[in-house]
Amino acid sequence: MAGTSPSTEPILSVRDLRVVTASRSNPRTVVEAVTFDVMPGETLCIVGESGSGKSVTAFSVMGLLPPDALRIAGGAVTLEGRNLAEVRYGEILALRATTMSMVFQEPMTALNPVQRIGEQIGEVIRIHRDTPAAERRRMVLKMLAEVDLPDPERIYAAYPHELSGGQRQRIVIAMALILEPKLLIADEPTTALDVTTQKQILHLMRELKTRHNTAVIFITHDFGVVSEIADRILVMKDGMVVEHGTREQILTNPVAAYTRKLVASVPNLHPPGREAARNAAILQVRNMSKTYGRASLFGKTAGVAALSAIDLDVHRDEVVGIVGESGSGKSTLARCIIGLVDGWQGEVRLGGEALAPNSRQRSNAIKQRIQIVFQDPYRSLNPRRVVSASLMEGLRNFGMGEREALAKVSEVLAIVGLERDVLRRYPHQFSGGQRQRLCLARAIVMEPEILIADEAVSALDVTVQAQVLDLLDDIKRRTGVAILFITHDLRVAAQISDKIVVMQKGRIVEQGTPHQVIGAPQQDYTRELIGSAPGAGWDFKNFRAFDTAPG
């Protein structure tokens, strides 16, 4: 609780942790010689690329390693003096939520969709304590208020699908903290959130940590978040610790080459100098509006405006960044343009030719001229087909012969930095960054005039993200394609965009060059977005803090 005297003893002590695959005959090491402490009231950020062992280390602490896949083969994990590697599974269950707790990246996987919120949080109390129902309800309502949820009584009775993503994340934090554990592990809890919601969650976690003197392990690949909340940073690679130090040491004077590479890959919010587009507009959107119908209690239809009076020009050889919070209309705009959402009003012209609202009403020639890359590359590729079939599919659908299509795909693979031998492999045999390169190859092989990238780098590690951003810039220079780049990350938008368009509640509230929008924003909403961007005060590429923050 707040007011607890500082302790010199760590809440958690990990010594020479070794985790291997479950095979007894031929075990493979996944985590090796990991050592660290976490003190009361301290936040330790564990960073590293996918596959570095961050989550495996956390699951080892929580006793969540899948027994048929992984096992602890050595070392000690000591929580308040007890070696968790030696206690029985039943004792581990008793420690969860009471002494240690965990918040996962996707709250909907941690919440029961058919159970009310109050019942789910109350269940944590019921399992671990003999508390009367009335007292459980009082504790839950108090916790809902502590995590700054509006109208706790309404939230208590709501189902998960009735809440926003940020509210659901607050719920799982409330669930994790309801019994005031000494250790909280948060595994990428803000990755999928927009910047304003992310800022609120980070502020909430800092506040609760201070109030309850909780030790926090925060797992992330986002150094912007790290710069905001870390007391100390542990850098992992290939299952091992490569560097460990204070936030200032790691961000301003990293020693290991891998750490320097990670930090330098983080995009800054200060935009680089870019020349304004001089080519003609290839895409023109005029007065676009989209309203979704919604049945009311009395059978009438109440309209929900997803887009209102959108005017937008995209020029050849230009990257237009579309930014805004979740629900601002960014993805709806992209889907209307490409024809995946119909029933919109207004006008869209591609090279002067008017586009029908529905893709089925558009000619094959028009469809070929606009391509899209989605956020999750694994869901975009057929897992049962070799990648050559996926990459050639569009060309073959438009009548190209197999030999010619294969030759063209092979040429494009060189542009995205992949070898020709990948064509025989399946999607699961690639890393996330490689899969996103394949999705880009599938789009640009069609030689589009407009490429839409819808959150195409938001789920990638910082080094892979930097590679894909450089690749998009290179593709733009080589092919002259115009890119509509949709993101909730202003730092990414600042680095890649020639023009930034800010959306709020289905409307464009501001647009201009990155220097205009980020350096001298005219709208309060834009200033709020900039102020919410994590790491706004850090120049990661040069390992220093900026003298002044943008906006």
Coordinates of C-alpha atoms in Angstrom, one line a residue:
M1 CA 0.0 0.0 0.0
A2 CA 1.0 3.6 -0.4
G3 CA 3.1 4.7 2.5
T4 CA 5.0 1.4 2.9
S5 CA 8.6 2.0 3.9
P6 CA 11.2 1.3 1.2
S7 CA 12.6 -2.2 1.1
T8 CA 16.2 -3.1 0.3
E9 CA 15.1 -6.7 -0.6
P10 CA 13.9 -7.5 -4.1
I11 CA 10.3 -8.7 -4.6
L12 CA 11.6 -11.0 -7.4
S13 CA 15.0 -12.4 -7.9
V14 CA 15.9 -14.4 -11.0
R15 CA 19.2 -16.2 -11.1
D16 CA 20.7 -18.0 -14.1
L17 CA 17.3 -19.0 -15.4
R18 CA 17.5 -21.6 -18.1
V19 CA 14.4 -22.7 -20.1
V20 CA 14.6 -25.5 -22.7
T21 CA 12.1 -27.3 -25.0
A22 CA 10.3 -30.2 -23.4
S23 CA 12.1 -32.9 -25.3
R24 CA 14.2 -35.0 -22.9
S25 CA 16.3 -36.6 -25.7
N26 CA 17.2 -33.5 -27.6
P27 CA 16.2 -30.3 -25.7
R28 CA 16.9 -26.9 -27.3
T29 CA 17.7 -23.9 -25.1
V30 CA 15.2 -21.1 -25.3
V31 CA 16.4 -18.9 -22.4
E32 CA 19.9 -19.1 -21.0
A33 CA 21.5 -17.6 -17.9
V34 CA 19.0 -14.8 -17.3
T35 CA 19.6 -12.9 -14.1
F36 CA 17.9 -9.8 -12.7
D37 CA 16.1 -8.4 -9.6
V38 CA 13.0 -6.3 -9.3
M39 CA 12.6 -4.0 -6.2
P40 CA 9.3 -2.8 -4.7
G41 CA 7.9 0.2 -6.5
E42 CA 10.3 -0.3 -9.4
T43 CA 9.5 -0.7 -13.1
L44 CA 11.9 -3.0 -15.0
C45 CA 11.3 -2.9 -18.8
I46 CA 12.4 -6.0 -20.7
V47 CA 13.0 -5.2 -24.3
G48 CA 14.2 -7.1 -27.4
E49 CA 12.9 -8.4 -30.7
S50 CA 10.4 -11.2 -31.2
G51 CA 12.0 -14.5 -30.2
S52 CA 14.4 -12.8 -27.8
G53 CA 12.9 -14.7 -24.8
K54 CA 11.0 -11.8 -23.1
S55 CA 7.7 -13.5 -22.8
V56 CA 9.2 -16.9 -22.0
T57 CA 11.0 -15.3 -19.0
A58 CA 7.7 -13.8 -17.8
F59 CA 5.8 -17.1 -18.2
S60 CA 8.6 -18.8 -16.2
V61 CA 8.0 -16.5 -13.3
M62 CA 4.2 -16.9 -13.5
G63 CA 4.4 -20.7 -13.9
L64 CA 2.6 -20.4 -17.3
L65 CA 5.1 -22.4 -19.5
P66 CA 3.2 -24.9 -21.6
P67 CA 4.4 -28.3 -20.1
D68 CA 4.3 -30.1 -23.4
A69 CA 6.6 -27.5 -25.0
L70 CA 8.9 -25.8 -22.5
R71 CA 10.4 -26.5 -19.0
I72 CA 12.7 -24.8 -16.6
A73 CA 16.0 -26.7 -16.7
G74 CA 18.1 -24.6 -14.3
G75 CA 18.4 -21.5 -12.1
A76 CA 16.1 -20.0 -9.5
V77 CA 13.1 -17.8 -9.6
T78 CA 12.6 -16.4 -6.1
L79 CA 9.5 -14.5 -5.2
E80 CA 9.6 -13.0 -1.7
G81 CA 12.1 -15.7 -0.6
R82 CA 10.4 -18.7 -2.3
N83 CA 12.0 -20.4 -5.3
L84 CA 9.0 -20.8 -7.7
A85 CA 10.9 -23.5 -9.7
E86 CA 10.6 -25.8 -6.7
V87 CA 7.1 -25.2 -5.4
R88 CA 4.1 -27.4 -6.4
Y89 CA 1.7 -26.2 -9.1
G90 CA -1.1 -25.7 -6.6
E91 CA 1.0 -23.3 -4.7
I92 CA 1.8 -21.4 -7.9
L93 CA -2.0 -21.1 -8.5
A94 CA -2.5 -19.7 -5.0
L95 CA 0.2 -17.0 -5.6
R96 CA -1.3 -15.8 -8.8
A97 CA -3.4 -12.6 -8.3
T98 CA -2.5 -12.5 -4.6
T99 CA 1.3 -12.1 -4.7
M100 CA 2.0 -11.9 -8.5
S101 CA -0.3 -11.1 -11.4
M102 CA -0.1 -10.6 -15.2
V103 CA -1.7 -8.3 -17.8
F104 CA -1.6 -9.6 -21.4
Q105 CA -1.5 -7.8 -24.7
E106 CA -5.0 -8.6 -25.9
P107 CA -7.6 -8.1 -23.2
M108 CA -10.3 -10.0 -25.1
T109 CA -8.3 -13.2 -24.7
A110 CA -8.3 -12.6 -20.9
L111 CA -12.0 -11.8 -20.6
N112 CA -15.0 -14.1 -20.8
P113 CA -17.3 -12.6 -23.5
V114 CA -20.5 -14.0 -22.0
Q115 CA -19.8 -13.0 -18.4
R116 CA -20.4 -9.5 -16.9
I117 CA -17.4 -7.5 -16.0
G118 CA -18.2 -7.3 -12.2
E119 CA -18.6 -11.1 -12.0
Q120 CA -15.2 -11.7 -13.7
I121 CA -13.3 -9.4 -11.4
G122 CA -15.3 -10.6 -8.4
E123 CA -14.3 -14.2 -9.3
V124 CA -10.7 -13.4 -8.6
I125 CA -11.6 -12.4 -5.1
R126 CA -13.9 -15.4 -4.6
I127 CA -11.3 -18.0 -5.7
H128 CA -8.6 -16.6 -3.3
R129 CA -10.5 -15.2 -0.4
D130 CA -13.6 -16.1 1.7
T131 CA -15.2 -12.7 1.2
P132 CA -19.0 -12.1 1.3
A133 CA -20.7 -11.2 -1.9
A134 CA -21.6 -7.7 -0.8
E135 CA -18.0 -7.0 0.2
R136 CA -16.7 -8.4 -3.1
R137 CA -19.0 -6.0 -5.0
R138 CA -17.7 -3.1 -3.0
M139 CA -14.1 -4.0 -3.7
V140 CA -14.8 -4.4 -7.4
L141 CA -16.6 -1.0 -7.7
K142 CA -13.7 0.6 -5.7
M143 CA -11.1 -0.9 -8.1
L144 CA -13.1 0.2 -11.2
A145 CA -13.0 3.8 -9.8
E146 CA -9.3 3.4 -9.1
V147 CA -8.5 2.6 -12.8
D148 CA -10.4 5.7 -13.8
L149 CA -13.4 4.0 -15.5
P150 CA -16.5 6.2 -15.9
D151 CA -19.7 5.1 -14.1
P152 CA -18.4 2.0 -12.3
E153 CA -21.9 0.7 -11.7
R154 CA -22.6 0.6 -15.5
I155 CA -19.2 -0.9 -16.2
Y156 CA -19.8 -3.5 -13.5
A157 CA -22.9 -4.7 -15.3
A158 CA -21.5 -4.5 -18.8
Y159 CA -20.1 -7.3 -21.1
P160 CA -16.6 -7.0 -22.6
H161 CA -17.9 -6.3 -26.1
E162 CA -19.7 -3.2 -24.8
L163 CA -16.5 -1.5 -23.9
S164 CA -13.7 0.1 -25.9
G165 CA -10.3 -1.4 -26.2
G166 CA -8.8 1.1 -23.7
Q167 CA -11.6 0.3 -21.2
R168 CA -11.1 -3.4 -21.6
Q169 CA -7.4 -3.0 -20.9
R170 CA -8.3 -1.1 -17.8
I171 CA -10.5 -4.0 -16.8
V172 CA -7.7 -6.5 -17.0
I173 CA -5.4 -4.2 -15.0
A174 CA -8.2 -3.9 -12.4
M175 CA -8.5 -7.7 -12.4
A176 CA -4.7 -8.1 -11.9
L177 CA -4.5 -5.6 -9.1
I178 CA -7.7 -6.3 -7.2
L179 CA -5.9 -8.3 -4.5
E180 CA -2.9 -5.9 -4.4
P181 CA -0.1 -8.3 -5.6
K182 CA 3.5 -7.4 -4.9
L183 CA 4.5 -8.1 -8.5
L184 CA 2.7 -7.1 -11.7
I185 CA 4.0 -8.4 -15.1
A186 CA 2.6 -6.5 -18.1
D187 CA 3.3 -8.2 -21.5
E188 CA 2.9 -5.7 -24.4
P189 CA -0.3 -4.2 -22.8
T190 CA -0.3 -1.0 -24.9
T191 CA 0.9 -2.2 -28.3
A192 CA -2.5 -2.2 -30.0
L193 CA -3.8 1.0 -28.4
D194 CA -3.8 4.5 -30.0
V195 CA -1.5 7.1 -28.5
T196 CA -4.0 8.9 -26.3
T197 CA -5.4 5.7 -24.8
Q198 CA -1.8 4.4 -24.4
K199 CA -0.8 7.5 -22.5
Q200 CA -3.8 7.0 -20.2
I201 CA -2.9 3.4 -19.5
L202 CA 0.8 4.2 -18.9
H203 CA -0.2 7.0 -16.5
L204 CA -2.6 4.7 -14.7
M205 CA 0.1 2.0 -14.3
R206 CA 2.5 4.6 -12.9
E207 CA -0.1 5.9 -10.5
L208 CA -1.1 2.4 -9.2
K209 CA 2.5 1.4 -8.9
T210 CA 3.2 4.4 -6.7
R211 CA 0.0 4.0 -4.7
H212 CA 0.5 0.3 -3.9
N213 CA 4.3 0.1 -4.0
T214 CA 4.0 -2.6 -6.7
A215 CA 7.0 -4.0 -8.5
V216 CA 6.4 -4.0 -12.3
I217 CA 8.0 -6.0 -15.1
F218 CA 6.9 -4.3 -18.4
I219 CA 7.6 -6.3 -21.5
T220 CA 7.6 -4.3 -24.8
H221 CA 9.5 -3.6 -28.0
D222 CA 8.5 0.1 -28.0
F223 CA 11.3 2.2 -26.7
G224 CA 9.0 5.2 -26.7
V225 CA 7.0 3.6 -23.9
V226 CA 10.3 2.5 -22.2
S227 CA 11.5 6.1 -22.2
E228 CA 8.3 7.1 -20.3
I229 CA 8.1 4.5 -17.6
A230 CA 11.3 2.5 -17.1
D231 CA 13.5 2.8 -14.0
R232 CA 15.8 0.1 -15.3
I233 CA 16.0 -1.7 -18.7
L234 CA 16.9 -5.3 -19.5
V235 CA 17.8 -6.0 -23.1
M236 CA 17.4 -9.6 -24.4
K237 CA 18.5 -11.3 -27.6
D238 CA 18.3 -15.0 -28.5
G239 CA 17.2 -15.9 -25.0
M240 CA 20.1 -14.1 -23.3
V241 CA 20.7 -10.8 -21.5
V242 CA 22.9 -8.6 -23.6
E243 CA 22.7 -5.4 -21.5
H244 CA 21.2 -4.2 -18.2
G245 CA 21.1 -0.7 -16.8
T246 CA 19.2 2.4 -15.8
R247 CA 16.9 4.1 -18.4
E248 CA 19.5 6.9 -18.9
Q249 CA 22.4 4.5 -19.3
I250 CA 20.6 2.4 -22.0
L251 CA 19.0 5.3 -23.9
T252 CA 21.9 7.7 -23.9
N253 CA 25.0 5.4 -23.7
P254 CA 24.2 1.9 -24.7
V255 CA 27.3 -0.3 -24.8
A256 CA 26.3 -3.5 -26.7
A257 CA 26.1 -3.2 -30.5
Y258 CA 22.7 -4.9 -30.4
T259 CA 21.3 -2.4 -28.0
R260 CA 22.6 0.5 -30.0
K261 CA 20.9 -1.0 -33.1
L262 CA 17.6 -1.3 -31.3
V263 CA 17.6 2.2 -29.9
A264 CA 18.7 3.8 -33.1
S265 CA 15.9 2.1 -35.0
V266 CA 13.2 3.9 -33.0
P267 CA 11.6 6.7 -35.1
N268 CA 11.7 10.2 -33.7
L269 CA 8.8 12.5 -33.6
H270 CA 10.8 15.3 -35.1
P271 CA 10.3 15.0 -38.9
P272 CA 13.2 15.0 -41.4
G273 CA 13.2 17.6 -44.2
R274 CA 11.2 16.5 -47.2
E275 CA 10.4 18.3 -50.4
A276 CA 6.7 18.9 -51.2
A277 CA 5.2 16.7 -54.0
R278 CA 5.5 18.3 -57.4
N279 CA 3.6 15.7 -59.4
A280 CA 0.0 15.7 -60.4
A281 CA -2.7 14.3 -58.0
I282 CA -3.3 10.6 -58.9
L283 CA -6.1 10.2 -56.3
Q284 CA -8.8 12.8 -55.6
V285 CA -11.4 12.4 -52.9
R286 CA -14.2 14.9 -52.8
N287 CA -16.9 15.3 -50.2
M288 CA -16.8 11.6 -49.2
S289 CA -19.3 10.6 -46.5
K290 CA -20.2 7.2 -45.1
T291 CA -23.0 6.5 -42.7
Y292 CA -23.6 3.1 -41.1
G293 CA -27.2 2.2 -40.3
R294 CA -28.1 0.9 -36.8
A295 CA -31.4 -0.6 -35.8
S296 CA -33.0 1.1 -32.8
L297 CA -35.3 -0.4 -30.2
F298 CA -38.4 0.6 -32.2
G299 CA -37.2 -0.8 -35.5
K300 CA -36.1 2.6 -36.9
T301 CA -32.6 3.2 -38.2
A302 CA -30.3 5.6 -36.5
G303 CA -27.3 6.6 -38.7
V304 CA -23.7 6.6 -37.4
A305 CA -21.4 8.8 -39.4
A306 CA -18.1 7.1 -40.0
L307 CA -16.9 9.7 -42.5
S308 CA -18.1 13.3 -43.1
A309 CA -17.1 15.6 -46.0
I310 CA -13.7 14.1 -46.7
D311 CA -11.6 16.0 -49.2
L312 CA -8.1 14.6 -50.0
D313 CA -5.5 14.7 -52.8
V314 CA -2.7 12.1 -53.1
H315 CA 0.0 12.9 -55.6
R316 CA 2.3 10.5 -57.5
D317 CA 5.5 9.7 -55.7
E318 CA 4.0 10.9 -52.4
V319 CA 3.4 9.3 -49.0
V320 CA 0.3 10.6 -47.2
G321 CA 0.1 9.6 -43.6
I322 CA -3.4 9.3 -42.1
V323 CA -3.3 9.6 -38.3
G324 CA -5.9 9.6 -35.5
E325 CA -7.3 7.6 -32.7
S326 CA -9.2 4.3 -33.0
G327 CA -12.6 5.1 -34.5
S328 CA -11.5 8.3 -36.2
G329 CA -12.3 6.8 -39.7
K330 CA -8.8 6.1 -41.0
S331 CA -9.4 2.5 -42.0
T332 CA -13.0 3.2 -43.2
L333 CA -11.6 5.9 -45.6
A334 CA -9.1 3.3 -47.0
R335 CA -11.7 0.7 -47.4
C336 CA -14.1 3.1 -49.2
I337 CA -11.3 4.1 -51.6
I338 CA -10.4 0.6 -52.5
G339 CA -14.0 -0.6 -52.7
L340 CA -14.1 -2.9 -49.7
V341 CA -16.8 -0.7 -48.2
D342 CA -19.7 0.5 -50.4
G343 CA -22.7 2.8 -49.9
W344 CA -20.6 5.9 -49.5
Q345 CA -21.5 9.3 -51.0
G346 CA -19.2 11.7 -52.7
E347 CA -16.6 11.3 -55.5
V348 CA -13.3 9.3 -55.8
R349 CA -11.2 9.8 -58.9
L350 CA -8.1 7.7 -59.9
G351 CA -6.1 9.5 -62.6
G352 CA -9.3 11.5 -63.5
E353 CA -11.5 8.4 -63.8
A354 CA -14.5 8.2 -61.4
L355 CA -14.6 5.0 -59.2
A356 CA -17.8 3.1 -58.4
P357 CA -18.4 2.7 -54.7
N358 CA -18.5 -1.1 -54.9
S359 CA -15.4 -3.1 -56.0
R360 CA -17.6 -5.5 -57.9
Q361 CA -18.7 -2.6 -60.1
R362 CA -15.1 -1.7 -60.9
S363 CA -13.2 -3.1 -63.9
N364 CA -10.2 -5.3 -63.4
A365 CA -8.0 -2.6 -64.7
I366 CA -9.2 -0.2 -62.0
K367 CA -8.8 -2.9 -59.3
Q368 CA -5.2 -3.5 -60.4
R369 CA -4.3 0.2 -60.0
I370 CA -5.1 0.2 -56.2
Q371 CA -3.6 -2.3 -53.8
I372 CA -3.7 -2.7 -50.0
V373 CA -1.4 -4.1 -47.4
F374 CA -3.1 -5.0 -44.0
Q375 CA -1.7 -5.0 -40.4
D376 CA -1.5 -8.7 -39.9
P377 CA 0.5 -10.4 -42.7
Y378 CA -0.1 -13.9 -41.5
R379 CA -3.9 -13.5 -41.9
S380 CA -3.3 -12.0 -45.4
L381 CA -1.5 -15.1 -46.7
N382 CA -3.1 -18.5 -47.2
P383 CA -1.3 -20.8 -44.7
R384 CA -1.9 -23.9 -46.9
R385 CA -0.4 -22.5 -50.1
V386 CA 3.3 -21.8 -50.9
V387 CA 4.0 -18.1 -51.2
S388 CA 4.5 -18.3 -55.0
A389 CA 0.8 -19.2 -55.4
S390 CA -0.2 -16.2 -53.2
L391 CA 2.1 -13.8 -55.0
M392 CA 1.1 -14.8 -58.5
E393 CA -2.7 -15.0 -57.7
G394 CA -3.5 -11.4 -58.7
L395 CA -1.5 -11.6 -61.9
R396 CA -3.1 -15.0 -62.8
N397 CA -6.6 -13.7 -62.1
F398 CA -6.0 -10.8 -64.6
G399 CA -5.0 -13.3 -67.3
M400 CA -1.2 -13.5 -67.1
G401 CA 0.4 -16.8 -67.9
E402 CA 2.1 -18.8 -65.2
R403 CA 5.7 -18.5 -66.5
E404 CA 5.4 -14.8 -67.0
A405 CA 3.8 -14.3 -63.6
L406 CA 6.5 -16.3 -61.9
A407 CA 9.2 -14.2 -63.7
K408 CA 7.6 -11.0 -62.6
V409 CA 7.2 -12.1 -59.0
S410 CA 10.9 -13.1 -58.9
E411 CA 11.8 -9.6 -60.0
V412 CA 9.7 -8.0 -57.3
L413 CA 11.2 -10.2 -54.6
A414 CA 14.5 -8.5 -55.2
I415 CA 12.9 -5.1 -54.6
V416 CA 11.6 -6.2 -51.2
G417 CA 14.9 -7.8 -50.3
L418 CA 14.0 -11.5 -50.5
E419 CA 15.6 -14.3 -52.4
R420 CA 13.9 -16.3 -55.1
D421 CA 14.1 -19.6 -53.1
V422 CA 11.4 -18.3 -50.7
L423 CA 8.7 -19.1 -53.3
R424 CA 8.6 -22.7 -52.3
R425 CA 8.0 -22.0 -48.6
Y426 CA 4.9 -21.6 -46.6
P427 CA 3.9 -18.5 -44.6
H428 CA 4.6 -20.1 -41.2
Q429 CA 8.2 -20.6 -42.2
F430 CA 8.9 -16.8 -42.2
S431 CA 9.3 -14.2 -39.5
G432 CA 6.7 -11.4 -39.1
G433 CA 8.9 -8.9 -41.0
Q434 CA 9.5 -11.3 -43.9
R435 CA 5.7 -12.0 -44.1
Q436 CA 5.1 -8.3 -44.4
R437 CA 7.7 -8.0 -47.2
L438 CA 5.8 -10.8 -49.0
C439 CA 2.5 -8.9 -48.6
L440 CA 4.2 -5.8 -50.0
A441 CA 5.6 -7.9 -52.9
R442 CA 2.1 -9.2 -53.6
A443 CA 0.8 -5.7 -53.8
I444 CA 3.5 -4.0 -55.9
V445 CA 3.7 -6.9 -58.4
M446 CA 0.4 -5.6 -59.7
E447 CA 2.2 -2.3 -60.5
P448 CA -0.4 -0.1 -58.7
E449 CA -0.7 3.6 -58.8
I450 CA -2.0 3.8 -55.2
L451 CA -0.7 1.6 -52.4
I452 CA -2.6 1.6 -49.2
A453 CA -0.7 0.5 -46.1
D454 CA -3.2 0.0 -43.2
E455 CA -1.2 -0.1 -39.9
A456 CA 1.3 -2.2 -41.9
V457 CA 4.2 -1.8 -39.4
S458 CA 2.4 -1.4 -36.0
A459 CA 2.9 -5.0 -34.9
L460 CA 6.6 -5.2 -35.9
D461 CA 9.7 -5.0 -33.8
V462 CA 11.5 -1.6 -34.0
T463 CA 14.4 -2.9 -36.2
V464 CA 12.0 -4.7 -38.6
Q465 CA 9.7 -1.7 -38.6
A466 CA 12.6 0.5 -39.6
Q467 CA 13.5 -1.9 -42.4
V468 CA 9.9 -1.9 -43.7
L469 CA 9.7 1.9 -43.6
D470 CA 13.0 2.2 -45.6
L471 CA 11.6 -0.4 -48.0
L472 CA 8.4 1.6 -48.5
D473 CA 10.4 4.7 -49.2
D474 CA 12.6 2.7 -51.6
I475 CA 9.5 1.3 -53.4
K476 CA 8.1 4.8 -53.8
R477 CA 11.4 6.1 -55.3
R478 CA 11.7 3.1 -57.7
T479 CA 8.1 2.8 -58.9
G480 CA 6.6 6.3 -58.4
V481 CA 3.7 4.7 -56.5
A482 CA 1.6 7.0 -54.3
I483 CA 1.2 5.6 -50.7
L484 CA -1.6 6.1 -48.3
F485 CA -0.1 5.2 -45.0
I486 CA -2.5 4.7 -42.1
T487 CA -1.1 4.6 -38.6
H488 CA -1.8 5.6 -35.0
D489 CA 1.9 6.1 -34.4
L490 CA 2.8 9.7 -35.0
R491 CA 6.5 9.0 -34.8
V492 CA 6.2 6.6 -37.7
A493 CA 4.1 9.1 -39.7
A494 CA 6.6 11.9 -39.0
Q495 CA 9.4 9.9 -40.5
I496 CA 7.8 8.5 -43.7
S497 CA 5.1 11.0 -44.7
D498 CA 5.4 13.8 -47.2
K499 CA 2.0 15.0 -46.0
I500 CA 0.1 14.2 -42.7
V501 CA -3.7 14.2 -42.5
V502 CA -5.2 14.2 -39.0
M503 CA -8.6 12.6 -38.6
Q504 CA -11.1 12.8 -35.7
K505 CA -14.6 11.3 -35.5
G506 CA -14.8 10.8 -39.3
R507 CA -13.5 14.3 -40.3
I508 CA -10.2 15.7 -41.4
V509 CA -9.3 18.3 -38.8
E510 CA -5.8 19.3 -40.1
Q511 CA -3.4 18.4 -42.9
G512 CA -0.1 19.7 -44.1
T513 CA 3.6 18.8 -44.3
P514 CA 5.0 17.0 -41.2
H515 CA 6.8 20.2 -40.2
Q516 CA 3.5 22.1 -40.3
V517 CA 1.4 19.5 -38.6
I518 CA 3.8 18.3 -35.9
G519 CA 6.0 21.4 -35.6
A520 CA 3.2 24.0 -35.5
P521 CA -0.2 22.2 -35.1
Q522 CA -3.2 24.4 -35.4
Q523 CA -5.8 22.3 -33.7
D524 CA -6.1 21.3 -30.0
Y525 CA -6.8 17.7 -31.0
T526 CA -3.5 17.5 -33.0
R527 CA -1.6 19.0 -30.1
E528 CA -3.2 16.3 -27.8
L529 CA -2.1 13.5 -30.2
I530 CA 1.5 14.9 -30.3
G531 CA 1.5 15.3 -26.5
S532 CA 0.4 11.7 -26.1
A533 CA 3.1 10.2 -28.3
P534 CA 5.5 8.2 -26.1
G535 CA 9.1 9.2 -26.3
A536 CA 8.4 12.6 -27.9
G537 CA 11.3 14.2 -26.0
W538 CA 13.9 11.7 -27.1
D539 CA 16.2 11.7 -30.1
F540 CA 16.7 7.9 -30.2
K541 CA 18.9 7.9 -33.3
N542 CA 21.5 10.1 -31.6
F543 CA 21.1 8.7 -28.1
R544 CA 20.0 11.9 -26.4
A545 CA 17.0 13.9 -25.3
F546 CA 15.7 16.8 -27.4
D547 CA 16.0 20.3 -26.1
T548 CA 12.4 21.0 -27.0
A549 CA 9.5 18.6 -27.7
P550 CA 7.5 19.0 -31.0
G551 CA 4.1 20.8 -31.0

